[in-house]
Coordinates of C-alpha atoms in Angstrom, one line a residue:
Chain A
X1 CA -40.6 171.0 -188.6
X2 CA -40.7 168.3 -191.2
X3 CA -41.4 165.7 -188.6
X4 CA -44.3 167.7 -187.2
X5 CA -45.9 168.0 -190.7
X6 CA -45.3 164.3 -191.2
X7 CA -47.0 163.5 -187.9
X8 CA -49.9 165.8 -188.7
X9 CA -50.4 164.0 -192.1
X10 CA -50.0 160.7 -190.4
X11 CA -52.6 161.7 -187.9
X12 CA -55.1 162.6 -190.6
X13 CA -54.3 159.4 -192.5
X14 CA -54.9 157.2 -189.4
X15 CA -58.1 159.1 -188.7
X16 CA -59.2 158.5 -192.2
X17 CA -58.5 154.8 -191.8
X18 CA -60.6 154.7 -188.7
X19 CA -63.3 156.5 -190.5
X20 CA -63.3 153.9 -193.3
X21 CA -63.4 151.1 -190.8
X22 CA -66.3 152.6 -188.8
X23 CA -68.2 153.5 -192.0
X24 CA -67.8 150.0 -193.3
X25 CA -68.9 148.6 -190.0
X26 CA -72.0 150.8 -189.9
X27 CA -73.1 149.9 -193.4
X28 CA -72.0 146.3 -193.7
X29 CA -71.3 144.7 -190.4
X30 CA -74.3 146.2 -188.7
X31 CA -76.5 145.0 -191.5
X32 CA -75.2 141.5 -191.3
X33 CA -75.9 141.4 -187.5
X34 CA -79.0 143.6 -187.0
X35 CA -80.5 143.6 -190.5
X36 CA -82.1 146.9 -191.5
X37 CA -82.4 148.2 -187.9
X38 CA -81.1 151.8 -187.9
X39 CA -77.4 151.8 -187.3
X40 CA -75.6 154.5 -185.3
X41 CA -73.9 157.1 -187.4
X42 CA -70.4 156.2 -186.4
X43 CA -68.6 158.8 -188.4
X44 CA -70.2 161.7 -186.6
X45 CA -68.3 161.2 -183.3
X46 CA -65.1 161.5 -185.4
X47 CA -66.2 164.8 -186.9
X48 CA -67.3 166.0 -183.5
X49 CA -63.9 165.1 -182.0
X50 CA -62.1 166.9 -184.8
X51 CA -64.3 169.9 -184.4
X52 CA -63.6 170.1 -180.7
X53 CA -59.9 169.4 -180.8
X54 CA -58.7 171.1 -184.0
X55 CA -58.5 174.7 -185.3
X56 CA -61.4 175.8 -187.7
X57 CA -59.2 175.6 -190.8
X58 CA -58.0 172.1 -189.9
X59 CA -61.6 171.1 -189.1
X60 CA -62.8 172.3 -192.5
X61 CA -60.1 170.5 -194.4
X62 CA -60.3 167.3 -192.5
X63 CA -64.2 167.3 -192.7
X64 CA -64.1 167.7 -196.5
X65 CA -61.6 164.9 -196.9
X66 CA -63.7 162.7 -194.7
X67 CA -66.8 163.5 -196.8
X68 CA -65.0 162.5 -200.0
X69 CA -64.0 159.3 -198.3
X70 CA -67.5 158.5 -197.2
X71 CA -69.3 159.5 -200.4
X72 CA -69.0 156.1 -202.2
X73 CA -71.0 154.5 -199.3
X74 CA -74.2 156.5 -200.1
X75 CA -76.2 157.6 -203.0
X76 CA -76.5 161.0 -201.3
X77 CA -75.0 163.7 -203.6
X78 CA -71.4 164.3 -202.6
X79 CA -71.9 168.1 -202.4
X80 CA -74.8 167.7 -200.1
X81 CA -72.8 165.3 -197.9
X82 CA -70.0 167.8 -197.7
X83 CA -72.3 170.6 -196.8
X84 CA -74.0 168.6 -194.1
X85 CA -70.8 167.4 -192.5
X86 CA -69.2 170.8 -192.7
X87 CA -72.4 172.3 -191.1
X88 CA -72.2 169.8 -188.3
X89 CA -68.4 170.4 -187.7
X90 CA -68.7 174.2 -187.7
X91 CA -71.8 174.0 -185.5
X92 CA -69.9 171.9 -182.9
X93 CA -67.1 174.4 -183.0
X94 CA -69.4 177.3 -182.3
X95 CA -71.3 175.3 -179.7
X96 CA -67.9 174.6 -178.0
X97 CA -67.1 178.3 -177.6
X98 CA -70.4 178.7 -175.8
X99 CA -70.8 175.6 -173.7
X100 CA -68.1 173.3 -172.8
X101 CA -67.2 170.9 -170.0
X102 CA -64.5 168.3 -169.7
X103 CA -66.3 165.0 -169.5
X104 CA -67.2 162.0 -171.6
X105 CA -70.8 163.1 -171.4
X106 CA -70.0 166.2 -173.4
X107 CA -68.8 164.2 -176.3
X108 CA -71.8 161.9 -176.0
X109 CA -74.1 164.8 -176.0
X110 CA -72.4 166.5 -178.9
X111 CA -72.6 163.2 -180.9
X112 CA -76.3 162.8 -180.2
X113 CA -76.9 166.4 -181.2
X114 CA -74.8 166.0 -184.3
X115 CA -77.1 163.2 -185.5
X116 CA -80.2 165.4 -185.3
X117 CA -78.3 168.3 -186.9
X118 CA -77.0 166.2 -189.7
X119 CA -80.5 164.9 -190.6
X120 CA -82.0 168.4 -190.4
X121 CA -79.3 169.8 -192.6
X122 CA -79.8 167.0 -195.1
X123 CA -83.5 167.6 -195.2
X124 CA -83.1 171.3 -195.8
X125 CA -80.2 170.8 -198.2
X126 CA -82.3 168.3 -200.3
X127 CA -84.6 171.1 -201.3
X128 CA -81.7 173.1 -202.7
X129 CA -80.3 170.3 -204.8
X130 CA -80.9 170.7 -208.5
X131 CA -80.1 167.4 -210.1
X132 CA -82.1 165.3 -212.5
X133 CA -84.3 162.8 -210.8
X134 CA -83.4 164.1 -207.4
X135 CA -86.3 164.6 -205.1
X136 CA -86.3 166.5 -201.9
X137 CA -86.7 164.7 -198.6
X138 CA -90.3 165.3 -197.8
X139 CA -91.1 162.2 -195.7
X140 CA -88.1 161.7 -193.3
X141 CA -88.0 158.5 -191.3
X142 CA -88.2 160.2 -187.9
X143 CA -88.2 156.9 -186.0
X144 CA -84.8 156.1 -187.5
X145 CA -83.5 159.6 -186.5
X146 CA -84.5 159.0 -182.9
X147 CA -83.0 155.6 -182.7
X148 CA -79.8 156.8 -184.2
X149 CA -79.7 159.9 -181.9
X150 CA -79.8 157.4 -179.0
X151 CA -77.4 154.8 -180.4
X152 CA -74.7 157.2 -181.6
X153 CA -73.8 158.7 -178.2
X154 CA -73.5 155.1 -176.8
X155 CA -71.0 154.3 -179.5
X156 CA -69.1 157.5 -179.1
X157 CA -66.9 156.9 -175.9
X158 CA -64.8 154.0 -177.4
X159 CA -64.4 155.9 -180.6
X160 CA -63.2 159.0 -178.8
X161 CA -60.9 156.9 -176.6
X162 CA -59.4 155.4 -179.8
X163 CA -59.0 158.9 -181.4
X164 CA -57.3 160.3 -178.4
X165 CA -55.0 157.4 -178.3
X166 CA -54.1 158.1 -182.0
X167 CA -53.5 161.7 -181.1
X168 CA -51.2 160.7 -178.3
X169 CA -49.3 158.4 -180.6
X170 CA -48.9 161.1 -183.3
X171 CA -47.9 163.8 -180.8
X172 CA -51.0 166.0 -181.1
X173 CA -50.4 167.5 -177.7
X174 CA -53.3 169.8 -177.5
X175 CA -55.8 167.0 -178.3
X176 CA -54.1 164.7 -175.9
X177 CA -54.2 167.3 -173.1
X178 CA -57.9 167.9 -173.8
X179 CA -58.7 164.3 -173.8
X180 CA -56.8 163.6 -170.6
X181 CA -58.9 166.2 -168.9
X182 CA -62.0 164.8 -170.5
X183 CA -61.5 161.3 -169.5
X184 CA -60.7 161.6 -165.9
X185 CA -59.3 164.9 -164.5
X186 CA -60.5 168.4 -164.5
X187 CA -58.9 171.5 -165.8
Chain B
X1 CA -99.7 28.7 -123.0
X2 CA -100.0 25.7 -125.2
X3 CA -102.9 23.3 -125.7
X4 CA -101.3 20.8 -123.4
X5 CA -101.2 23.2 -120.5
X6 CA -97.6 24.0 -120.8
X7 CA -96.4 27.5 -120.3
X8 CA -94.2 28.5 -123.2
X9 CA -92.2 31.6 -124.1
X10 CA -91.6 32.7 -127.6
X11 CA -88.6 34.6 -128.8
X12 CA -86.5 35.3 -131.9
X13 CA -82.9 34.5 -132.4
X14 CA -80.4 36.9 -134.0
X15 CA -81.2 35.3 -137.3
X16 CA -84.8 36.1 -137.0
X17 CA -85.9 32.6 -136.3
X18 CA -88.7 32.1 -133.8
X19 CA -87.8 29.9 -130.8
X20 CA -90.1 28.5 -128.1
X21 CA -89.0 27.8 -124.5
X22 CA -91.1 25.9 -122.1
X23 CA -91.3 26.6 -118.4
X24 CA -88.9 23.8 -117.8
X25 CA -86.2 25.1 -120.1
X26 CA -83.8 27.4 -118.6
X27 CA -82.6 28.8 -121.8
X28 CA -83.8 28.8 -125.4
X29 CA -82.7 25.9 -127.5
X30 CA -79.9 26.6 -129.9
X31 CA -80.7 27.7 -133.4
X32 CA -80.1 24.4 -135.2
X33 CA -83.4 23.9 -137.0
X34 CA -83.2 21.6 -140.0
X35 CA -83.1 23.5 -143.4
X36 CA -86.5 22.1 -144.7
X37 CA -88.3 23.1 -141.5
X38 CA -86.5 26.4 -141.5
X39 CA -87.7 27.2 -145.1
X40 CA -91.3 26.3 -144.2
X41 CA -91.2 28.6 -141.3
X42 CA -89.6 31.6 -143.3
X43 CA -92.2 31.3 -145.9
X44 CA -95.0 32.0 -143.6
X45 CA -93.2 34.3 -141.3
X46 CA -93.8 37.5 -143.2
X47 CA -94.3 40.9 -141.7
X48 CA -97.8 42.2 -142.4
X49 CA -96.8 45.9 -141.8
X50 CA -94.0 45.7 -144.4
X51 CA -96.4 44.3 -146.9
X52 CA -98.8 47.1 -146.3
X53 CA -96.2 49.7 -146.7
X54 CA -95.0 48.2 -149.9
X55 CA -98.5 48.0 -151.2
X56 CA -99.1 51.6 -150.3
X57 CA -95.9 52.8 -152.0
X58 CA -96.7 50.9 -155.2
X59 CA -100.3 51.8 -155.2
X60 CA -100.0 55.5 -154.7
X61 CA -98.3 56.4 -158.0
X62 CA -100.7 54.0 -159.8
X63 CA -103.6 55.7 -158.2
X64 CA -102.2 59.2 -158.9
X65 CA -101.5 58.4 -162.5
X66 CA -105.0 57.1 -163.1
X67 CA -106.7 59.9 -161.3
X68 CA -108.7 62.2 -163.5
X69 CA -107.9 65.9 -163.1
X70 CA -108.1 69.0 -165.2
X71 CA -105.2 69.4 -167.6
X72 CA -102.5 71.6 -166.3
X73 CA -103.8 71.5 -162.8
X74 CA -101.7 70.2 -160.0
X75 CA -103.1 67.3 -158.0
X76 CA -105.0 68.3 -154.9
X77 CA -102.3 67.0 -152.6
X78 CA -99.7 69.1 -154.3
X79 CA -101.6 72.3 -154.2
X80 CA -100.6 73.4 -150.7
X81 CA -97.0 72.7 -151.5
X82 CA -97.2 74.4 -154.8
X83 CA -98.7 77.5 -153.3
X84 CA -96.2 77.6 -150.5
X85 CA -93.3 77.1 -152.9
X86 CA -94.5 79.6 -155.3
X87 CA -95.0 82.1 -152.5
X88 CA -91.5 81.6 -151.3
X89 CA -90.0 81.7 -154.7
X90 CA -91.9 84.8 -155.5
X91 CA -90.7 86.4 -152.3
X92 CA -87.1 85.5 -153.1
X93 CA -87.5 86.7 -156.6
X94 CA -88.9 90.0 -155.4
X95 CA -86.2 90.4 -152.9
X96 CA -83.4 89.6 -155.2
X97 CA -84.7 91.7 -158.0
X98 CA -85.2 94.6 -155.5
X99 CA -81.6 94.2 -154.3
X100 CA -80.3 93.9 -157.9
X101 CA -82.3 96.9 -159.0
X102 CA -81.1 99.1 -156.1
X103 CA -77.6 98.0 -156.6
X104 CA -77.6 98.7 -160.3
X105 CA -79.3 102.0 -159.7
X106 CA -76.6 103.0 -157.3
X107 CA -74.0 101.8 -159.8
X108 CA -75.7 103.8 -162.5
X109 CA -75.9 107.0 -160.4
X110 CA -72.1 107.0 -160.2
X111 CA -71.8 107.5 -163.9
X112 CA -75.1 109.4 -164.5
X113 CA -73.7 112.8 -163.9
X114 CA -70.9 112.3 -166.4
X115 CA -73.3 110.9 -168.8
X116 CA -75.7 113.8 -168.3
X117 CA -73.0 116.4 -169.0
X118 CA -71.9 114.5 -172.1
X119 CA -75.5 114.4 -173.3
X120 CA -76.0 118.1 -172.6
X121 CA -72.9 118.9 -174.6
X122 CA -74.0 116.6 -177.4
X123 CA -77.5 118.2 -177.3
X124 CA -76.0 121.7 -177.7
X125 CA -73.8 120.5 -180.5
X126 CA -76.7 119.0 -182.3
X127 CA -78.8 122.1 -181.7
X128 CA -76.0 124.2 -183.2
X129 CA -75.8 121.8 -186.1
X130 CA -79.5 121.9 -186.6
X131 CA -79.5 125.6 -186.7
X132 CA -76.7 125.7 -189.3
X133 CA -78.5 123.0 -191.3
X134 CA -81.7 125.0 -191.2
X135 CA -79.8 128.1 -192.3
X136 CA -78.2 126.1 -195.1
X137 CA -81.6 124.6 -196.1
X138 CA -83.1 128.1 -196.4
X139 CA -80.2 129.4 -198.3
X140 CA -80.4 126.3 -200.6
X141 CA -84.1 127.0 -201.2
X142 CA -83.4 130.6 -202.0
X143 CA -80.5 129.8 -204.4
X144 CA -82.5 126.9 -206.0
X145 CA -85.3 129.4 -206.7
X146 CA -82.8 131.9 -208.2
X147 CA -81.2 129.2 -210.3
X148 CA -84.5 127.9 -211.5
X149 CA -85.5 131.4 -212.5
X150 CA -82.2 132.0 -214.3
X151 CA -82.5 128.8 -216.2
X152 CA -86.1 129.5 -217.4
X153 CA -85.4 133.0 -218.7
X154 CA -83.9 134.3 -221.9
X155 CA -82.3 137.1 -219.9
X156 CA -78.6 137.2 -219.2
X157 CA -78.4 137.5 -215.5
X158 CA -75.6 137.8 -213.0
X159 CA -76.2 136.7 -209.4
X160 CA -74.9 139.1 -206.8
X161 CA -74.9 139.3 -203.0
X162 CA -76.0 142.3 -201.0
X163 CA -73.0 143.4 -198.9
X164 CA -73.9 146.8 -197.4
X165 CA -76.6 149.4 -197.2
X166 CA -76.6 153.1 -197.4
X167 CA -74.7 155.3 -195.0
X168 CA -77.7 157.6 -194.6
X169 CA -81.0 156.1 -193.6
X170 CA -82.9 158.7 -195.6
X171 CA -81.5 157.2 -198.7
X172 CA -82.3 153.7 -199.8
X173 CA -79.5 152.0 -201.6
X174 CA -77.5 148.8 -201.3
X175 CA -74.0 147.7 -202.4
X176 CA -73.6 144.4 -204.2
X177 CA -70.5 142.4 -204.6
X178 CA -70.2 142.7 -208.4
X179 CA -68.5 145.5 -210.3
X180 CA -67.4 146.6 -213.7
X181 CA -65.0 143.7 -213.9
X182 CA -68.0 141.4 -214.2
X183 CA -69.6 143.7 -216.8
X184 CA -71.8 145.9 -214.7
X185 CA -72.7 149.3 -216.0
X186 CA -74.7 152.2 -214.8
X187 CA -78.5 151.9 -215.0
X188 CA -78.5 148.1 -215.3
X189 CA -81.6 146.7 -213.7
X190 CA -81.5 144.7 -210.4
X191 CA -84.2 142.2 -209.9
X192 CA -85.1 139.2 -207.7
X193 CA -87.3 136.3 -208.5
X194 CA -90.2 138.3 -207.1
X195 CA -89.8 141.6 -208.8
X196 CA -87.8 144.7 -209.5
X197 CA -85.3 145.9 -206.8
X198 CA -83.6 148.9 -208.3
X199 CA -80.8 149.8 -210.7
X200 CA -77.1 150.4 -210.6
X201 CA -76.0 154.0 -210.0
X202 CA -72.3 153.6 -209.8
X203 CA -69.8 150.8 -210.3
X204 CA -66.4 150.0 -208.8
X205 CA -64.1 147.2 -209.8
X206 CA -65.7 144.6 -207.5
X207 CA -68.8 146.3 -206.2
X208 CA -71.6 148.5 -207.3
X209 CA -74.0 150.9 -205.7
X210 CA -77.6 150.1 -206.4
X211 CA -80.4 152.6 -205.8
X212 CA -83.6 150.9 -204.6
X213 CA -86.9 151.5 -206.2
X214 CA -88.2 153.0 -203.0
X215 CA -85.5 155.7 -202.9
X216 CA -86.9 159.1 -203.6
X217 CA -84.3 159.6 -206.4
X218 CA -85.1 156.4 -208.2
X219 CA -87.5 156.3 -211.1
X220 CA -88.5 153.6 -213.5
X221 CA -90.7 153.5 -216.5
X222 CA -93.7 151.4 -215.7
X223 CA -97.1 150.1 -217.0
X224 CA -100.3 149.3 -215.3
X225 CA -100.6 145.7 -216.3
X226 CA -104.3 145.6 -216.8
X227 CA -104.8 148.7 -218.9
X228 CA -101.3 149.3 -220.2
X229 CA -101.4 152.9 -218.8
X230 CA -97.9 154.2 -218.7
X231 CA -96.2 156.2 -215.9
X232 CA -93.1 156.7 -214.0
X233 CA -92.5 155.3 -210.5
X234 CA -90.8 157.4 -207.9
X235 CA -89.7 156.2 -204.5
X236 CA -90.9 157.9 -201.4
X237 CA -88.2 156.7 -198.9
X238 CA -90.9 155.2 -196.8
X239 CA -91.1 151.8 -198.4
X240 CA -93.7 152.8 -201.0
X241 CA -93.8 154.2 -204.6
X242 CA -95.6 156.8 -206.5
X243 CA -96.7 156.1 -210.1
X244 CA -96.6 159.5 -211.6
X245 CA -97.4 161.1 -214.9
X246 CA -100.3 158.8 -215.7
X247 CA -102.7 160.4 -218.2
X248 CA -105.8 161.7 -216.6
X249 CA -108.0 159.5 -218.8
X250 CA -106.0 156.3 -217.9
X251 CA -107.9 153.6 -216.2
X252 CA -106.1 152.8 -212.9
X253 CA -107.7 151.1 -210.0
X254 CA -106.6 149.9 -206.6
X255 CA -105.2 146.4 -206.8
X256 CA -103.8 146.8 -210.3
X257 CA -100.4 145.3 -210.9
X258 CA -97.7 147.7 -212.0
X259 CA -95.0 146.2 -214.2
X260 CA -91.9 147.3 -216.1
X261 CA -92.3 148.7 -219.5
X262 CA -89.1 147.1 -220.8
X263 CA -88.1 150.2 -222.7
X264 CA -84.4 150.6 -223.3
X265 CA -83.9 147.0 -222.2
X266 CA -82.6 147.7 -218.7
X267 CA -85.4 145.5 -217.4
X268 CA -87.4 142.7 -219.0
X269 CA -90.9 143.8 -220.1
X270 CA -93.8 143.0 -217.8
X271 CA -91.7 142.3 -214.7
X272 CA -93.6 143.1 -211.5
X273 CA -92.9 146.3 -209.6
X274 CA -95.8 146.5 -207.2
X275 CA -99.5 146.9 -206.7
X276 CA -101.6 150.0 -206.7
X277 CA -102.9 150.9 -203.2
X278 CA -104.6 154.2 -203.9
X279 CA -105.3 156.5 -206.8
X280 CA -105.1 160.3 -206.5
X281 CA -106.8 162.4 -209.1
X282 CA -107.1 166.2 -208.5
X283 CA -109.9 168.3 -209.8
X284 CA -107.6 170.0 -212.3
X285 CA -104.5 169.1 -214.1
X286 CA -103.7 166.7 -217.0
X287 CA -102.3 163.8 -215.1
X288 CA -103.1 161.6 -212.1
X289 CA -100.9 159.5 -209.8
X290 CA -101.2 156.3 -207.9
X291 CA -99.5 155.0 -204.7
X292 CA -97.8 151.6 -205.3
X293 CA -96.7 149.0 -202.8
X294 CA -93.5 147.4 -204.1
X295 CA -93.4 143.6 -204.3
X296 CA -89.9 143.4 -203.1
X297 CA -89.1 144.5 -199.6
X298 CA -85.6 145.9 -199.1
X299 CA -85.5 144.7 -195.6
X300 CA -84.9 141.0 -196.5
X301 CA -82.7 141.3 -199.6
X302 CA -79.8 138.9 -199.6
X303 CA -79.2 137.8 -203.2
X304 CA -80.2 139.7 -206.3
X305 CA -79.8 139.4 -210.1
X306 CA -78.2 142.0 -212.3
X307 CA -79.9 142.2 -215.7
X308 CA -76.9 142.2 -218.0
X309 CA -79.1 141.7 -221.0
X310 CA -82.9 141.6 -220.9
X311 CA -83.0 139.6 -224.2
X312 CA -86.3 141.1 -225.1
X313 CA -87.9 138.9 -222.4
X314 CA -91.6 139.6 -221.9
X315 CA -93.2 138.4 -218.8
X316 CA -96.6 139.7 -219.8
X317 CA -97.7 136.2 -221.0
X318 CA -96.5 134.5 -217.9
X319 CA -98.1 136.7 -215.3
X320 CA -101.2 134.7 -215.0
X321 CA -99.4 131.4 -214.6
X322 CA -97.3 132.7 -211.7
X323 CA -94.1 131.5 -213.3
X324 CA -91.5 131.4 -210.6
X325 CA -93.1 134.5 -209.1
X326 CA -95.1 133.7 -206.1
X327 CA -95.8 137.3 -205.2
X328 CA -96.9 138.0 -208.7
X329 CA -99.6 135.5 -208.5
X330 CA -100.8 137.2 -205.4
X331 CA -100.9 140.5 -207.3
X332 CA -102.9 138.9 -210.0
X333 CA -105.4 137.5 -207.6
X334 CA -105.5 140.9 -206.0
X335 CA -106.1 142.4 -209.4
X336 CA -109.1 140.2 -210.1
X337 CA -110.7 140.5 -206.7
X338 CA -109.3 143.7 -205.3
X339 CA -111.5 146.6 -204.5
X340 CA -111.9 149.4 -207.1
X341 CA -111.6 153.1 -206.6
X342 CA -113.5 155.7 -208.3
X343 CA -115.6 153.2 -210.0
X344 CA -113.1 152.9 -212.8
X345 CA -111.9 149.4 -212.1
X346 CA -113.1 146.6 -214.2
X347 CA -112.1 142.9 -214.2
X348 CA -112.0 142.7 -217.9
X349 CA -108.9 144.2 -219.5
X350 CA -109.6 147.4 -221.3
X351 CA -108.7 147.0 -225.0
X352 CA -106.0 149.6 -225.0
X353 CA -103.1 149.2 -227.4
X354 CA -100.2 147.5 -226.0
X355 CA -97.2 149.8 -225.7
X356 CA -94.3 148.4 -227.6
X357 CA -90.9 148.4 -226.0
X358 CA -88.9 151.1 -227.8
X359 CA -85.3 152.1 -227.7
X360 CA -86.3 155.5 -226.4
X361 CA -89.3 156.1 -224.2
X362 CA -92.3 157.4 -226.0
X363 CA -92.9 160.8 -224.5
X364 CA -96.4 162.2 -224.5
X365 CA -96.6 165.8 -225.5
X366 CA -99.3 166.5 -223.0
X367 CA -97.7 164.8 -220.0
X368 CA -94.5 166.2 -218.6
X369 CA -91.8 163.5 -218.5
X370 CA -88.5 163.7 -216.7
X371 CA -85.2 162.7 -218.2
X372 CA -84.9 159.1 -219.6
X373 CA -84.9 156.6 -216.8
X374 CA -84.2 152.9 -216.7

């Protein structure tokens, strides 16, 4: 029992480390190489993966932890970031109960949809923020949204492969089983 | 036959003496002529042909030496030989040089491939070196400009490098590689040689988050340089700014330079922010607003300065000289020659009182002002 808890915590810790690495890569490495060309939102495939392969409670907890980890990398208010990420995660969970198939294309599609959903939630949420100097998002950069919605699904498969590998290492059987089906076989 | 009617026969002996034999003699008399008679005979017995040959041999060089001819020109009798020889020599020379050339070309071909590969490799290396040198040169130019700027100002500046950008593209912020360990605090101004970049919103030990001027949450107290009209810039997240809360009566025209007010000392006074691109004045209300194009583009930021202390620096008097601020001089030229809007622009500055930098921003009772900003 203790070992199972330890493995679960270890799993979350390694996921958080991967999130940090990917977030840093998105904000710094991408900028060094591609300048200010819109970068794929590399943390969204992680949230999508968690939403698909974890229970709702786990999803909520992990998403909130991830939002706190990501917050220093943006000037976006923390609360708004948490709401947006949570909104994305829960939406993916609901979507999964309606439409689901075991293939890499599913994760790619969900990742691309998550990008659009995140931006929409951010735009709507920005009208509800009541902070000094904070202005709502009235002129979104739609071209950036489109580029990101196309790039993020392309980056998703290796991220998902890495996460499923971590799941296998830390004994998350359910996730591993799901991913084995996703990446080759069929249920 | 002799005069006496005798038939004689003449012959020479082995010594070359002439002997005469008559018809009665069976053989020639022996060569026993007395020495005196022999000498007399030898003296006259010369060979005319020999003499002619000797004369010709001796005379020919004398004649050829004394012949007049053009300087440098071969004698006529040498010409055919000269021509022939030169022709032959030329042919030999051409032949041998052709052979030598072909041989050497063949010999060179053996090593030419290796040499070509070596040269290609060398060329690639040189190109790579040239690229890095070019990059270093540009970096050097940038840093020299920054250094020059820092040396010529009273401000206490800290150079920083941009290391990351915002996670969310709808927010415009950057992260710099200086934190509170180097004395960074919230709201400190971030500038480049060309103008204002933004200000610090949060600090960590070795890094700080900087909100850019163009972010919709960023606002800076600003002045219209020409008329000293005061307002507040707000980002629009689309690379442009809005100058808000300008009083309705303020004279603002397209092309006007917008500079920092210098209040609170987060920024130096009169430092460029941007240029007015349009002015919007509604039929009612107590204020007007202007669209401003920032002088600093976020897309090419690499090194910035953190204003640790502005030192009451005032750039107002340096604007016209274009001191270290190439874009600023462009703004000024735009101000003088730019188109006006609403007929309110004038090239001569309006004699409005100069707003003094104060510790707290002066808030007009008629114009709504947000909370204090950098």
